[in-house]
Short mmCIF file of C-alpha atoms in Angstrom, two decimals:
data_model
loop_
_atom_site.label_atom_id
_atom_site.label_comp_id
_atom_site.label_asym_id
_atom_site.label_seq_id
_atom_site.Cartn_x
_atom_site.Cartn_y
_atom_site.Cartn_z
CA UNK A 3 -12.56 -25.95 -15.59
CA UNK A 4 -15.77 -24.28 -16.44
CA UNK A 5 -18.12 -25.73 -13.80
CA UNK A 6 -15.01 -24.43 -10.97
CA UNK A 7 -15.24 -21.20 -12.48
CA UNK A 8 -18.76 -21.03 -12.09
CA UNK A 9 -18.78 -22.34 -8.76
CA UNK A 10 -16.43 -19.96 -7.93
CA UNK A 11 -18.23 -16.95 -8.81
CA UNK A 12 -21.78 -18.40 -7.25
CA UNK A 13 -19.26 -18.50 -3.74
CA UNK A 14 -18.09 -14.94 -4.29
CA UNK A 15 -21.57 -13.68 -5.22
CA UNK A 16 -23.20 -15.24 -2.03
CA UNK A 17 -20.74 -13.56 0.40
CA UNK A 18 -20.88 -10.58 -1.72
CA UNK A 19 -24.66 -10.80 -1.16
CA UNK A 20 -24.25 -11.28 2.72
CA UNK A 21 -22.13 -8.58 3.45
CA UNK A 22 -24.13 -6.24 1.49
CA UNK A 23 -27.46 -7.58 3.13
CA UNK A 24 -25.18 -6.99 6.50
CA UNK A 25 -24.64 -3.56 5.82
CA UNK A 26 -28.64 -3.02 5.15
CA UNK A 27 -29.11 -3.89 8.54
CA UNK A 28 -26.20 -1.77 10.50
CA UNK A 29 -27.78 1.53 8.11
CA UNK A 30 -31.36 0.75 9.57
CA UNK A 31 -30.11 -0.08 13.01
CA UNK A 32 -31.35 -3.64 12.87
CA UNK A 33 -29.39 -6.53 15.00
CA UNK A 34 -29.68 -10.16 12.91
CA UNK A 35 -32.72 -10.58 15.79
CA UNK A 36 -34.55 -7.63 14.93
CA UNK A 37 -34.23 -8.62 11.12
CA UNK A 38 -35.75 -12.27 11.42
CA UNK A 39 -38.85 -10.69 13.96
CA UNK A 40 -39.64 -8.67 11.46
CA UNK A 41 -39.02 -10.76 8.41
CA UNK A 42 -40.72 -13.54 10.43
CA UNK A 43 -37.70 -16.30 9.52
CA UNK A 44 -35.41 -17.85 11.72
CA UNK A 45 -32.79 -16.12 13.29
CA UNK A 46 -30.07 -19.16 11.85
CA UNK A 47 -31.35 -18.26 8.50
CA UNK A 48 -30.81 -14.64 9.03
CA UNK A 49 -27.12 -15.47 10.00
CA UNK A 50 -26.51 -17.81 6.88
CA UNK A 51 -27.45 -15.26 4.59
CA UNK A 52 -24.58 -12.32 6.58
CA UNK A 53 -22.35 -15.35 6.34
CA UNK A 54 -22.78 -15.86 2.97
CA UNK A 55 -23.93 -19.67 3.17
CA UNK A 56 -27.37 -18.92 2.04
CA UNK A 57 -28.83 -17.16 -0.82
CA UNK A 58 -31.17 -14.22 -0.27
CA UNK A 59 -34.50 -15.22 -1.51
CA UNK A 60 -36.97 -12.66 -3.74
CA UNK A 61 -39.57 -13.89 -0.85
CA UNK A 62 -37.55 -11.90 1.70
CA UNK A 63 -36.71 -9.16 -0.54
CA UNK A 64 -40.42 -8.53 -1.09
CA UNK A 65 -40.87 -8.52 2.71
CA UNK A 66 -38.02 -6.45 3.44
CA UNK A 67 -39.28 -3.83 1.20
CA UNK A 68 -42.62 -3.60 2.56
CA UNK A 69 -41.53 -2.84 6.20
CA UNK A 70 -38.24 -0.81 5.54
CA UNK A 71 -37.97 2.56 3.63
CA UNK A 72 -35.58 0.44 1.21
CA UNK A 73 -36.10 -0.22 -2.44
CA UNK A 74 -35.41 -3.74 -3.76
CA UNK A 75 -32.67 -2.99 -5.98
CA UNK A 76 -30.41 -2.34 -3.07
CA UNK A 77 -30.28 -5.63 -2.54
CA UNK A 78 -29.12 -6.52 -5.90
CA UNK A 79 -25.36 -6.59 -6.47
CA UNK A 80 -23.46 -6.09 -9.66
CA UNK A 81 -22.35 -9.57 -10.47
CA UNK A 82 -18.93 -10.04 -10.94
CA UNK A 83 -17.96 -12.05 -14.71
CA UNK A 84 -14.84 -10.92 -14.80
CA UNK A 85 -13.43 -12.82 -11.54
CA UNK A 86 -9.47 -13.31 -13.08
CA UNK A 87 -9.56 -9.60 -13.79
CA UNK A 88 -9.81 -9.53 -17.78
CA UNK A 89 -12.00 -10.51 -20.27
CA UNK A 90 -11.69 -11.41 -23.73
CA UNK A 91 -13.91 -11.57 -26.83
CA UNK A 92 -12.66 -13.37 -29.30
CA UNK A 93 -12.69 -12.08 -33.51
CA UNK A 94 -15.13 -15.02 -33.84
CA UNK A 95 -17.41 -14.27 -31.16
CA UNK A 96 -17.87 -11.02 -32.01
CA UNK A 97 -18.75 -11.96 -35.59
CA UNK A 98 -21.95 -14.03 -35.01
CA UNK A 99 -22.99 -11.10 -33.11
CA UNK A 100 -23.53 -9.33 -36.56
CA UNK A 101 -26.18 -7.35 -37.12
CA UNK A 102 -27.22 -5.04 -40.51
CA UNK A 103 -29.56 -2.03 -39.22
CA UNK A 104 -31.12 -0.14 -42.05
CA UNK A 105 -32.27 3.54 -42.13
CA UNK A 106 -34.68 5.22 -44.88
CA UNK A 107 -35.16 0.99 -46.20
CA UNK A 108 -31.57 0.70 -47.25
CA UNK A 109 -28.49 -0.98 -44.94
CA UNK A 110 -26.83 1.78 -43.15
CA UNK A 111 -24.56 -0.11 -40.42
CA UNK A 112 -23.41 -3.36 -40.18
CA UNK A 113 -22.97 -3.88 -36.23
CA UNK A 114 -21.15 -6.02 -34.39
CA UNK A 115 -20.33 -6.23 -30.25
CA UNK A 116 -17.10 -6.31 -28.48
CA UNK A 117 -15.79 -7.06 -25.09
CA UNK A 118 -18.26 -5.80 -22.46
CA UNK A 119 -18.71 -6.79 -18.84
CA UNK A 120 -20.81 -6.37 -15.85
CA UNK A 121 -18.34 -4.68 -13.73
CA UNK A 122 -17.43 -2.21 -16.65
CA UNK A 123 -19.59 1.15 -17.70
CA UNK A 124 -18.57 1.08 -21.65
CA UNK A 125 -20.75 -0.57 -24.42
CA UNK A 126 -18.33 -0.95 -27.21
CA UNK A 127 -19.40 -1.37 -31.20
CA UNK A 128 -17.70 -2.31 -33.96
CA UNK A 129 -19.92 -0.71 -36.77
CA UNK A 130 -19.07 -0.92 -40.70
CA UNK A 131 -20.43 2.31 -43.16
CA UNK A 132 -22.64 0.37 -45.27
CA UNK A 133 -23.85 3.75 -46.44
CA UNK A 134 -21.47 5.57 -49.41
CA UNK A 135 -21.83 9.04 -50.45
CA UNK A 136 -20.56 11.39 -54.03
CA UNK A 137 -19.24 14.52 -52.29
CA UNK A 138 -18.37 15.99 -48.88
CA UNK A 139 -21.14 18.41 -47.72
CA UNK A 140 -22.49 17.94 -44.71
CA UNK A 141 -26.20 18.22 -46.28
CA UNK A 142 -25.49 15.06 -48.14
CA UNK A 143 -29.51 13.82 -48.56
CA UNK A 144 -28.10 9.59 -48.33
CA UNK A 145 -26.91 10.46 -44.91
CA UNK A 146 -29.80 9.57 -41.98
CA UNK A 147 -28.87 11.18 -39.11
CA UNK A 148 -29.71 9.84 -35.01
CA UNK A 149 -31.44 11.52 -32.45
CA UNK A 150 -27.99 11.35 -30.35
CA UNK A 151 -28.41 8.99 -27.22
CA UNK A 152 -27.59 8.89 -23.73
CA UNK A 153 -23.57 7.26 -23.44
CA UNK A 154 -20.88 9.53 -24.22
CA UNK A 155 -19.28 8.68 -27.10
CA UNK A 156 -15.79 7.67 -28.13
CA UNK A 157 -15.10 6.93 -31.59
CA UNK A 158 -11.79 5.57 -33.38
CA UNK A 159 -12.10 5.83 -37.48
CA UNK A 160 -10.78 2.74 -39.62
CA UNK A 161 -10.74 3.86 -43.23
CA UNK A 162 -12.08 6.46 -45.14
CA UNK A 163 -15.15 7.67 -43.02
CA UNK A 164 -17.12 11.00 -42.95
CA UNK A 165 -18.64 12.21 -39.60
CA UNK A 166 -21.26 14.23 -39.51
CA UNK A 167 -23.08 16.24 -36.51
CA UNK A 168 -25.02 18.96 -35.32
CA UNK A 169 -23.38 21.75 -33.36
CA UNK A 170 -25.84 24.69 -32.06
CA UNK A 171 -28.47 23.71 -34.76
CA UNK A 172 -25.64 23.80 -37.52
CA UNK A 173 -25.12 20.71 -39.22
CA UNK A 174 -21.37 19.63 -40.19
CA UNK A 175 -18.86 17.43 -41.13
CA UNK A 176 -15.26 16.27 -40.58
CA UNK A 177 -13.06 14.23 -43.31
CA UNK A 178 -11.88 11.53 -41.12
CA UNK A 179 -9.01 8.78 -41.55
CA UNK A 180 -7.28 5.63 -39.89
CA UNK A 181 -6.54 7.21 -36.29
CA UNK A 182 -8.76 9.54 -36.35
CA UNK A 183 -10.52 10.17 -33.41
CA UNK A 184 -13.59 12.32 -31.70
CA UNK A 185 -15.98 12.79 -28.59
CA UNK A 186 -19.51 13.24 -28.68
CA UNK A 187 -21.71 15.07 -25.57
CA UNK A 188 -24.48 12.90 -24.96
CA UNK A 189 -27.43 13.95 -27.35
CA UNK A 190 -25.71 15.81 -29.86
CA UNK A 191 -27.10 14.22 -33.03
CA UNK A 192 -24.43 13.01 -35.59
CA UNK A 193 -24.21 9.88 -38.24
CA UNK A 194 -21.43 7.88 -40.27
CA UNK A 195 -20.77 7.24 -43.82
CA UNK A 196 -17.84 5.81 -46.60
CA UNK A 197 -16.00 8.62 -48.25
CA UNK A 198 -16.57 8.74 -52.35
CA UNK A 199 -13.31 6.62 -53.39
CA UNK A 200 -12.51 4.47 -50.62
CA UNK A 201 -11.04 0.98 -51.47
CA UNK A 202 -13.41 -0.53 -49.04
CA UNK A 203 -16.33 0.68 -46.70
CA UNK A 204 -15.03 2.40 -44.05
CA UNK A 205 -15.36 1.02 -40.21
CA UNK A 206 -15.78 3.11 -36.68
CA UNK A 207 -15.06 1.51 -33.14
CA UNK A 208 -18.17 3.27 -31.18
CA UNK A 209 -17.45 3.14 -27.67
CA UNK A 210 -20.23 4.50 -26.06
CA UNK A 211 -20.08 4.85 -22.11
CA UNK A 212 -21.81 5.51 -19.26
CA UNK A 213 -20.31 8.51 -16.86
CA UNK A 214 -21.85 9.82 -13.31
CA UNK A 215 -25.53 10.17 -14.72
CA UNK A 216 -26.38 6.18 -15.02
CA UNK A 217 -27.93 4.05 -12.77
CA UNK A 218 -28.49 5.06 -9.06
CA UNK A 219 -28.10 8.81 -9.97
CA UNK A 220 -30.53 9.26 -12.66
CA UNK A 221 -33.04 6.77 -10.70
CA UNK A 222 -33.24 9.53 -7.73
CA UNK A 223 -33.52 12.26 -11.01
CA UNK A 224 -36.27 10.36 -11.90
CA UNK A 225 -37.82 9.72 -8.28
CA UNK A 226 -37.79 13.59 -7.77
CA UNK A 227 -39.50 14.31 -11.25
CA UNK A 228 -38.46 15.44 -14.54
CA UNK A 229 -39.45 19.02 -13.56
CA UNK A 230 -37.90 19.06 -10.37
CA UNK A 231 -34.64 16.95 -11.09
CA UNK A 232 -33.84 19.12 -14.30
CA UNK A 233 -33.44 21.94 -12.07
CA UNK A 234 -30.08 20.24 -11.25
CA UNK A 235 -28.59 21.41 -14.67
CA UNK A 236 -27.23 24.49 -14.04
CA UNK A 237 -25.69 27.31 -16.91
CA UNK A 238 -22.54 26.00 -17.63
CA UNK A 239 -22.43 27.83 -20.65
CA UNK A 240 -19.58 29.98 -19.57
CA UNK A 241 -17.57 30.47 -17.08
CA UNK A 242 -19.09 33.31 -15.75
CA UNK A 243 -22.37 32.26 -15.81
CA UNK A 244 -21.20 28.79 -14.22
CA UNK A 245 -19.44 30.10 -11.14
CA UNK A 246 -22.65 32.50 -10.71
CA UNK A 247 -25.34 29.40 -11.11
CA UNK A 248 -22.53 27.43 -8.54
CA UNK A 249 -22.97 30.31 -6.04
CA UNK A 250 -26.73 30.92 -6.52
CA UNK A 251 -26.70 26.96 -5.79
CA UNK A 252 -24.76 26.93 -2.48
CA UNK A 253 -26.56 30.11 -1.18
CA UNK A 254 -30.30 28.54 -1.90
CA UNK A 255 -29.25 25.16 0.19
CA UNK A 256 -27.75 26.93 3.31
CA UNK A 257 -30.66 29.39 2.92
CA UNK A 258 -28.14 32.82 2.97
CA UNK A 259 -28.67 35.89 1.65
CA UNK A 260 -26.35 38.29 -0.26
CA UNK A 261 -25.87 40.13 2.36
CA UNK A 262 -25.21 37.67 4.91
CA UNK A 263 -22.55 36.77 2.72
CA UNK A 264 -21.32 40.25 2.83
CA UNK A 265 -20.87 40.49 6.27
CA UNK A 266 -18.97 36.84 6.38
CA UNK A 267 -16.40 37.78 3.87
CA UNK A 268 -16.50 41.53 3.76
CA UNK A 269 -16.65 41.57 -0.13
CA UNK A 270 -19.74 44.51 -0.76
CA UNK A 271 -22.83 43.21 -1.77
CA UNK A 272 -22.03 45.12 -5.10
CA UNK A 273 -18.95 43.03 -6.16
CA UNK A 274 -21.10 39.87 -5.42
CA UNK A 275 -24.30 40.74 -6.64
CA UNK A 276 -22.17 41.25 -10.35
CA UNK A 277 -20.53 37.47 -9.58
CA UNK A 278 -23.92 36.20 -9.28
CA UNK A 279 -25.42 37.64 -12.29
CA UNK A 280 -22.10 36.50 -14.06
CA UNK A 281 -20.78 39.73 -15.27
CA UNK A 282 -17.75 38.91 -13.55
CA UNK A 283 -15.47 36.11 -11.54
CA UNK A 284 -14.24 36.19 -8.08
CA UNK A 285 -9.82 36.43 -7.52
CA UNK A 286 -8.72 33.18 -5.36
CA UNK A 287 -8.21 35.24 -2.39
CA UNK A 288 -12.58 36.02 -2.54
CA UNK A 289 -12.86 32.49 -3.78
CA UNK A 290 -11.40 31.46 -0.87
CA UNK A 291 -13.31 33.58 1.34
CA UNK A 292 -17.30 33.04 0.00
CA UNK A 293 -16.29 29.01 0.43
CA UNK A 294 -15.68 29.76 4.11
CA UNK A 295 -18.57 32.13 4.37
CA UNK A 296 -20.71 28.82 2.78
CA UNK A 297 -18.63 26.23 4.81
CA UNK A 298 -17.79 24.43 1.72
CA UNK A 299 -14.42 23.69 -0.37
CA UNK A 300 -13.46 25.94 -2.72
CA UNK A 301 -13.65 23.61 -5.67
CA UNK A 302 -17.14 23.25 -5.17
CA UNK A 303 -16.94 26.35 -6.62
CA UNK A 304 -14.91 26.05 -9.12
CA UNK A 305 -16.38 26.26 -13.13
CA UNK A 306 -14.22 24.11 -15.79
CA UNK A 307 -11.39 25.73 -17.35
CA UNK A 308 -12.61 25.75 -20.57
CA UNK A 309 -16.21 25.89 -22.22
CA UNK A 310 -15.72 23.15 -24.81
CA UNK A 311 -18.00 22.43 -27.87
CA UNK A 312 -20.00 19.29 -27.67
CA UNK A 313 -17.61 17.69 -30.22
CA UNK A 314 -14.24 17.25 -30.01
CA UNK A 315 -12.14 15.98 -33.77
CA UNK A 316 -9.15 14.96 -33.35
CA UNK A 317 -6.39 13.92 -36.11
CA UNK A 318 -3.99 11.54 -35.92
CA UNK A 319 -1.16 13.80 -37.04
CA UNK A 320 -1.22 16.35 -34.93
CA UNK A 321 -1.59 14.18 -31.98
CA UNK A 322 0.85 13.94 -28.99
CA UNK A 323 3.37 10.70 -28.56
CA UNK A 324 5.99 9.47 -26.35
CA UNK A 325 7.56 6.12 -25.01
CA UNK A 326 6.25 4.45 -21.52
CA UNK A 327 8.34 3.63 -19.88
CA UNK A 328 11.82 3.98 -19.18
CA UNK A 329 12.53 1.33 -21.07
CA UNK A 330 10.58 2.19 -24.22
CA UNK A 331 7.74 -1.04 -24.11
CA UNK A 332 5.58 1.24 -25.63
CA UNK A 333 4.85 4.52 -27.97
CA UNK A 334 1.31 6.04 -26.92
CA UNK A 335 -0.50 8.50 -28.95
CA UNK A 336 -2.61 10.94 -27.39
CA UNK A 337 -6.16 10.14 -29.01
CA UNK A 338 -9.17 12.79 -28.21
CA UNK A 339 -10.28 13.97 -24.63
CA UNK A 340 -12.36 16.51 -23.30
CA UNK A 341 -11.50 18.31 -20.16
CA UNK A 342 -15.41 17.59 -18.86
CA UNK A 343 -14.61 13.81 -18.78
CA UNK A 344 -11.18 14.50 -16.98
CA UNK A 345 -11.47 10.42 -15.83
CA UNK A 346 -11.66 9.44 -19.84
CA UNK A 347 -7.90 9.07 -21.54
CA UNK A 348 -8.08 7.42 -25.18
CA UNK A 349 -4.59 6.22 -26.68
CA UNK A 350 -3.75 4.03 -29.51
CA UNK A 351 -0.67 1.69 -27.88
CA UNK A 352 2.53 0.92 -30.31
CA UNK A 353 3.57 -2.38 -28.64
CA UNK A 354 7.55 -1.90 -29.11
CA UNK A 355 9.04 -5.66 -28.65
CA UNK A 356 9.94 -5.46 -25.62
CA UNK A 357 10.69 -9.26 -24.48
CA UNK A 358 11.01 -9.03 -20.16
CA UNK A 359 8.01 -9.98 -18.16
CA UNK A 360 7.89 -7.08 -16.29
CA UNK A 361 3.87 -6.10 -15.37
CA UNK A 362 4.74 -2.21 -16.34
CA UNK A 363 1.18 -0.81 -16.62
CA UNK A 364 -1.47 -0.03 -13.92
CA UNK A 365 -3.62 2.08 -14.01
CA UNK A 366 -6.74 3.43 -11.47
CA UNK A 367 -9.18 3.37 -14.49
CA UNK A 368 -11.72 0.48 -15.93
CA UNK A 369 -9.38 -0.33 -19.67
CA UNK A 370 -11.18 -1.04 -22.84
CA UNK A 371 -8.23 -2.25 -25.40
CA UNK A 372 -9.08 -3.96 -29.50
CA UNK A 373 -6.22 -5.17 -31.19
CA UNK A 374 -6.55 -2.75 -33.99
CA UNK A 375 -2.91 -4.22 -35.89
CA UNK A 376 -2.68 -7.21 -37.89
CA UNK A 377 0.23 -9.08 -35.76
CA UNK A 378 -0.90 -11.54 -32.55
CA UNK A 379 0.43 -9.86 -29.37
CA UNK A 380 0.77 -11.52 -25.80
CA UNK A 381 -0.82 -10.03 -22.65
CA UNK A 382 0.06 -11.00 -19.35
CA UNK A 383 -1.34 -10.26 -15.59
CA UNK A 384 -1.46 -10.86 -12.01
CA UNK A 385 -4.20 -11.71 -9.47
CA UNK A 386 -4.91 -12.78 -6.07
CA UNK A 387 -0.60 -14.45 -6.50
CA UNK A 388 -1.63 -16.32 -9.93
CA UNK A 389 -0.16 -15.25 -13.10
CA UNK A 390 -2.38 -15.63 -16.10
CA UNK A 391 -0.76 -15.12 -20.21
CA UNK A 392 -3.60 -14.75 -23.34
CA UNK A 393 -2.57 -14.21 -26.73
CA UNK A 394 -4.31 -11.17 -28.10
CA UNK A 395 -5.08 -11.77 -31.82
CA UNK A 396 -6.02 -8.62 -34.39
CA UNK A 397 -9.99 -8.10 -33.83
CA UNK A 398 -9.73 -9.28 -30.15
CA UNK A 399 -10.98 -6.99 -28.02
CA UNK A 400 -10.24 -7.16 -23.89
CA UNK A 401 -11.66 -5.77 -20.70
CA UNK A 402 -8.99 -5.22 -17.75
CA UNK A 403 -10.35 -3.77 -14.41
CA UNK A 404 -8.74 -1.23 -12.43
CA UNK A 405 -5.51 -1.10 -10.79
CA UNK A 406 -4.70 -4.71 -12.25
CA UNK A 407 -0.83 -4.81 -12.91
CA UNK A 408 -0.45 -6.24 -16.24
CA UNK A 409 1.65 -5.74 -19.63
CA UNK A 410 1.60 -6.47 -23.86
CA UNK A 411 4.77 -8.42 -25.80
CA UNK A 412 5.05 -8.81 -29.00
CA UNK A 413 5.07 -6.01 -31.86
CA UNK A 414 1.50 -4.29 -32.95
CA UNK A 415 -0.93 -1.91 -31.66
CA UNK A 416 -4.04 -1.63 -29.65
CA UNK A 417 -6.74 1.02 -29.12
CA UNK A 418 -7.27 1.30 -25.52
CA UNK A 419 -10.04 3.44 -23.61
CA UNK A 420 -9.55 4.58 -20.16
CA UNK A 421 -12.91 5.19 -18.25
CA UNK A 422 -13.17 6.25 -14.48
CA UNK A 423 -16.74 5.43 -14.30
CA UNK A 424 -18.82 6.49 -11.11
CA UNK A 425 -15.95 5.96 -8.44
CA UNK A 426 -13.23 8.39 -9.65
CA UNK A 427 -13.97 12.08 -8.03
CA UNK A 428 -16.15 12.72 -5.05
CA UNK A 429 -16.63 9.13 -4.37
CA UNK A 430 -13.10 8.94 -4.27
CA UNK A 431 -12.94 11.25 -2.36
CA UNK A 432 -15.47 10.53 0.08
CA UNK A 433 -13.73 6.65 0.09
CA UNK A 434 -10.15 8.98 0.71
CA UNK A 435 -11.60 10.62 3.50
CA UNK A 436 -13.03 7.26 4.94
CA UNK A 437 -9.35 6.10 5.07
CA UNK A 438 -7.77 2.57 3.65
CA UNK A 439 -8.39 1.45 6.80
CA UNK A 440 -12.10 1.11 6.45
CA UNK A 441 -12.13 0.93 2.71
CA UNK A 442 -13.18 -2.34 2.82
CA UNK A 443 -15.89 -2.40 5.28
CA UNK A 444 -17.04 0.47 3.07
CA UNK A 445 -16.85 -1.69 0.01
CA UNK A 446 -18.28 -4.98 1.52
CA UNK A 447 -19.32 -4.81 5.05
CA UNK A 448 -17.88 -7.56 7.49
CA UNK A 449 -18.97 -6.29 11.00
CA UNK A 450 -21.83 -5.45 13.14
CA UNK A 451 -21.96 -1.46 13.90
CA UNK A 452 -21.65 -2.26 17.71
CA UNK A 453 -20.64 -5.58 20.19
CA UNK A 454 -23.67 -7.17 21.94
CA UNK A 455 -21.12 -8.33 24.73
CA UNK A 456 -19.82 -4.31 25.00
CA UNK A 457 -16.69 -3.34 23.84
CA UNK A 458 -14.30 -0.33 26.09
#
């Protein structure tokens, strides 16, 4: 069963592989001809690698990047180990993954992993307090605090824990219990530790997670220059002053001046000389009008909301709840968000008892779920026509990709973390605009750009 599954994925991978090298060649204007004259390879081996009966060799890669304004890693694809859908670490598994990291020569954490996959932008850790401290101040001296790191973080509290972190300079804490919850801004230093008291050492799920800033993103940061890429980061420190670095932004790339813009939208150079110092904000109706004057959308635009803090606590109790859905399967509760991440939902799941076989939850984001109850549940899903059943034992933790129709039996509850990764927002929308029509040939190309033979 193994060896098919592998098989399997090598198939899918190859085609993957040949489409993708397919759509190299419509981008640079090269025919399958064109490709092997300048690759120096047969044109039958050029054609078995589009058709995806050949692998694409590092030998060709290296060529390819020598003679086309291409890097290599564009020929790379993510590969797929999660063909059925979901997967599934087992209690077990992640046990022997256990790790004890020390700070200041004493244990600090115990770590341990949990589901992850490929196709999925979260890095999950289950991490015990191994550190225990005698009061509550947030200038305890056992407490060894991080540098903060790149991945937003996610954090569900197991126990008696206290969280510590930095917010502007200002170190502090919050006295957090089973349920608990909180999100931390990339880089925002903060630490961990067992509450004075506690029956046991108290346990965090970390999920830390990539957002719109990983991979091909902050590689072209990086190609420009730290200098010259920082200058991306505009003043989002208020609303004010984020609408006026927005506007300053969209002037400098169409090259306008103030009182170009004046002229387009007849709003005096005055009234938006004080929105681009950020001493005040635009009404919709002159929102509406400097977007046309700029020949962009007004949401481009458009600051958040709200100015949030880099940490967000929140506690069980006051959290939000309600049944999904008509029938009740399920009681969510609301766990912590931030209106920054608007793609990132975090709920703990009260699996009701419901006993149909109804698949009654979809949803358009990548699903991080841990069996955080003590009772075995079932969880069931559908693929490609197959229908697939695991049992889901406390500990387990389980990857389910997007839009996969699927549903929990049984009675217990699960931590689940909803991430839209790099595809929710303006690739969305850019993939909307496209159309469904083409959404696959803009997923995995399958055609030529043009007919050799013509085509009216």
């Amino acid at each position: 069963m193994m060896e098919k599954q592998t098989d399997q994925a090598h198939e899918l991978e190859l085609i993957k592989s040949g489409s993708n090298f397919l759509g190299i060649l419509n981008d640079l204007k090269r025919r399958p001809e064109d490709a092997a004259r300048e690759l120096n390879i047969s044109l039958d081996e050029i054609k078995s690698i589009i058709n995806g009966t050949k692998s694409l060799s590092q030998e060709i890669i290296n060529k390819a990047v020598k003679i086309w304004p291409i890097n290599a890693r564009d020929f790379y694809l993510v590969i797929d180990d999660c063909i059925h859908g979901v997967k599934i670490m087992r209690t077990e598994e992640s046990e022997k993954s256990s790790r004890i990291m020390e700070r200041a020569g004493k244990p600090y954490y115990e770590y341990r992993d949990t589901v992850m996959s490929t196709t999925a932008p979260f890095r999950p850790e289950w991490i015990l307090e191994l550190c225990n401290v005698d009061d509550n101040e947030a200038s305890n001296q056992s407490v060894q605090w991080n540098n903060g790191h790149f991945m937003h973080q996610f954090t569900y509290f197991i126990g008696e824990v206290n969280f510590y972190y930095k917010q502007n300079g200002e170190k502090k804490i919050a006295i957090m219990n089973t349920g608990d919850s909180v999100y931390i801004t990339p880089f925002t230093s903060h630490t961990f530790a067992t509450r004075k008291g506690a029956k046991q050492n108290g346990l965090i799920l970390a999920l830390t997670y990539g957002s719109k800033l990983t991979g091909d993103v902050q590689q072209e940061l990086s190609s420009i220059s730290a200098e010259l890429g920082s200058e991306f980061a505009l003043d989002f420190s208020t609303k004010n002053s984020a609408f006026a670095s927005l506007l300053k932004y969209h002037k400098e790339i169409l090259s306008v001046t103030t009182n170009e813009i004046a002229k387009r939208t007849k709003i005096s150079s005055n009234n938006l000389q004080e929105f681009e110092n950020g001493s005040s904000i635009p009404s919709i109706s002159e929102l509406e009008l400097i977007a046309d004057a700029l020949n962009i959308n007004t949401r481009d635009l458009l600051p958040n909301d709200n100015i949030e803090n880099k940490v967000k606590v929140s506690y069980h109790k006051d959290s939000r709840k309600w049944y999904y859905p008509e029938s009740k399967a399920y009681e969510f509760t609301e766990l912590t968000s931030t209106t920054t991440l608007p793609y990132s939902k975090a709920f703990e799941i009260e699996i009701m008892g419901e006993t149909n076989s109804e698949l009654d939850i979809r949803s358009g984001l990548y699903q991080y779920a841990y069996n955080v109850g003590d009772t075995q549940i079932h969880m069931s899903w559908a693929l490609n026509g197959k229908h697939y059943t695991e049992k889901i034992n406390p500990g387990d933790s389980v990857y389910i990709k997007p839009f996969l129709q699927h549903n929990f039996r049984g009675k217990g509850k699960l931590l689940v973390l909803r991430i839209g990764g790099k595809i929710v927002g303006d690739p969305q929308i850019e993939l909307s605009n496209i159309g469904k029509a083409n959404a696959k040939r803009a997923i995995s190309e399958t055609m030529q750009w043009f007919e050799p033979k013509g085509k009216n």
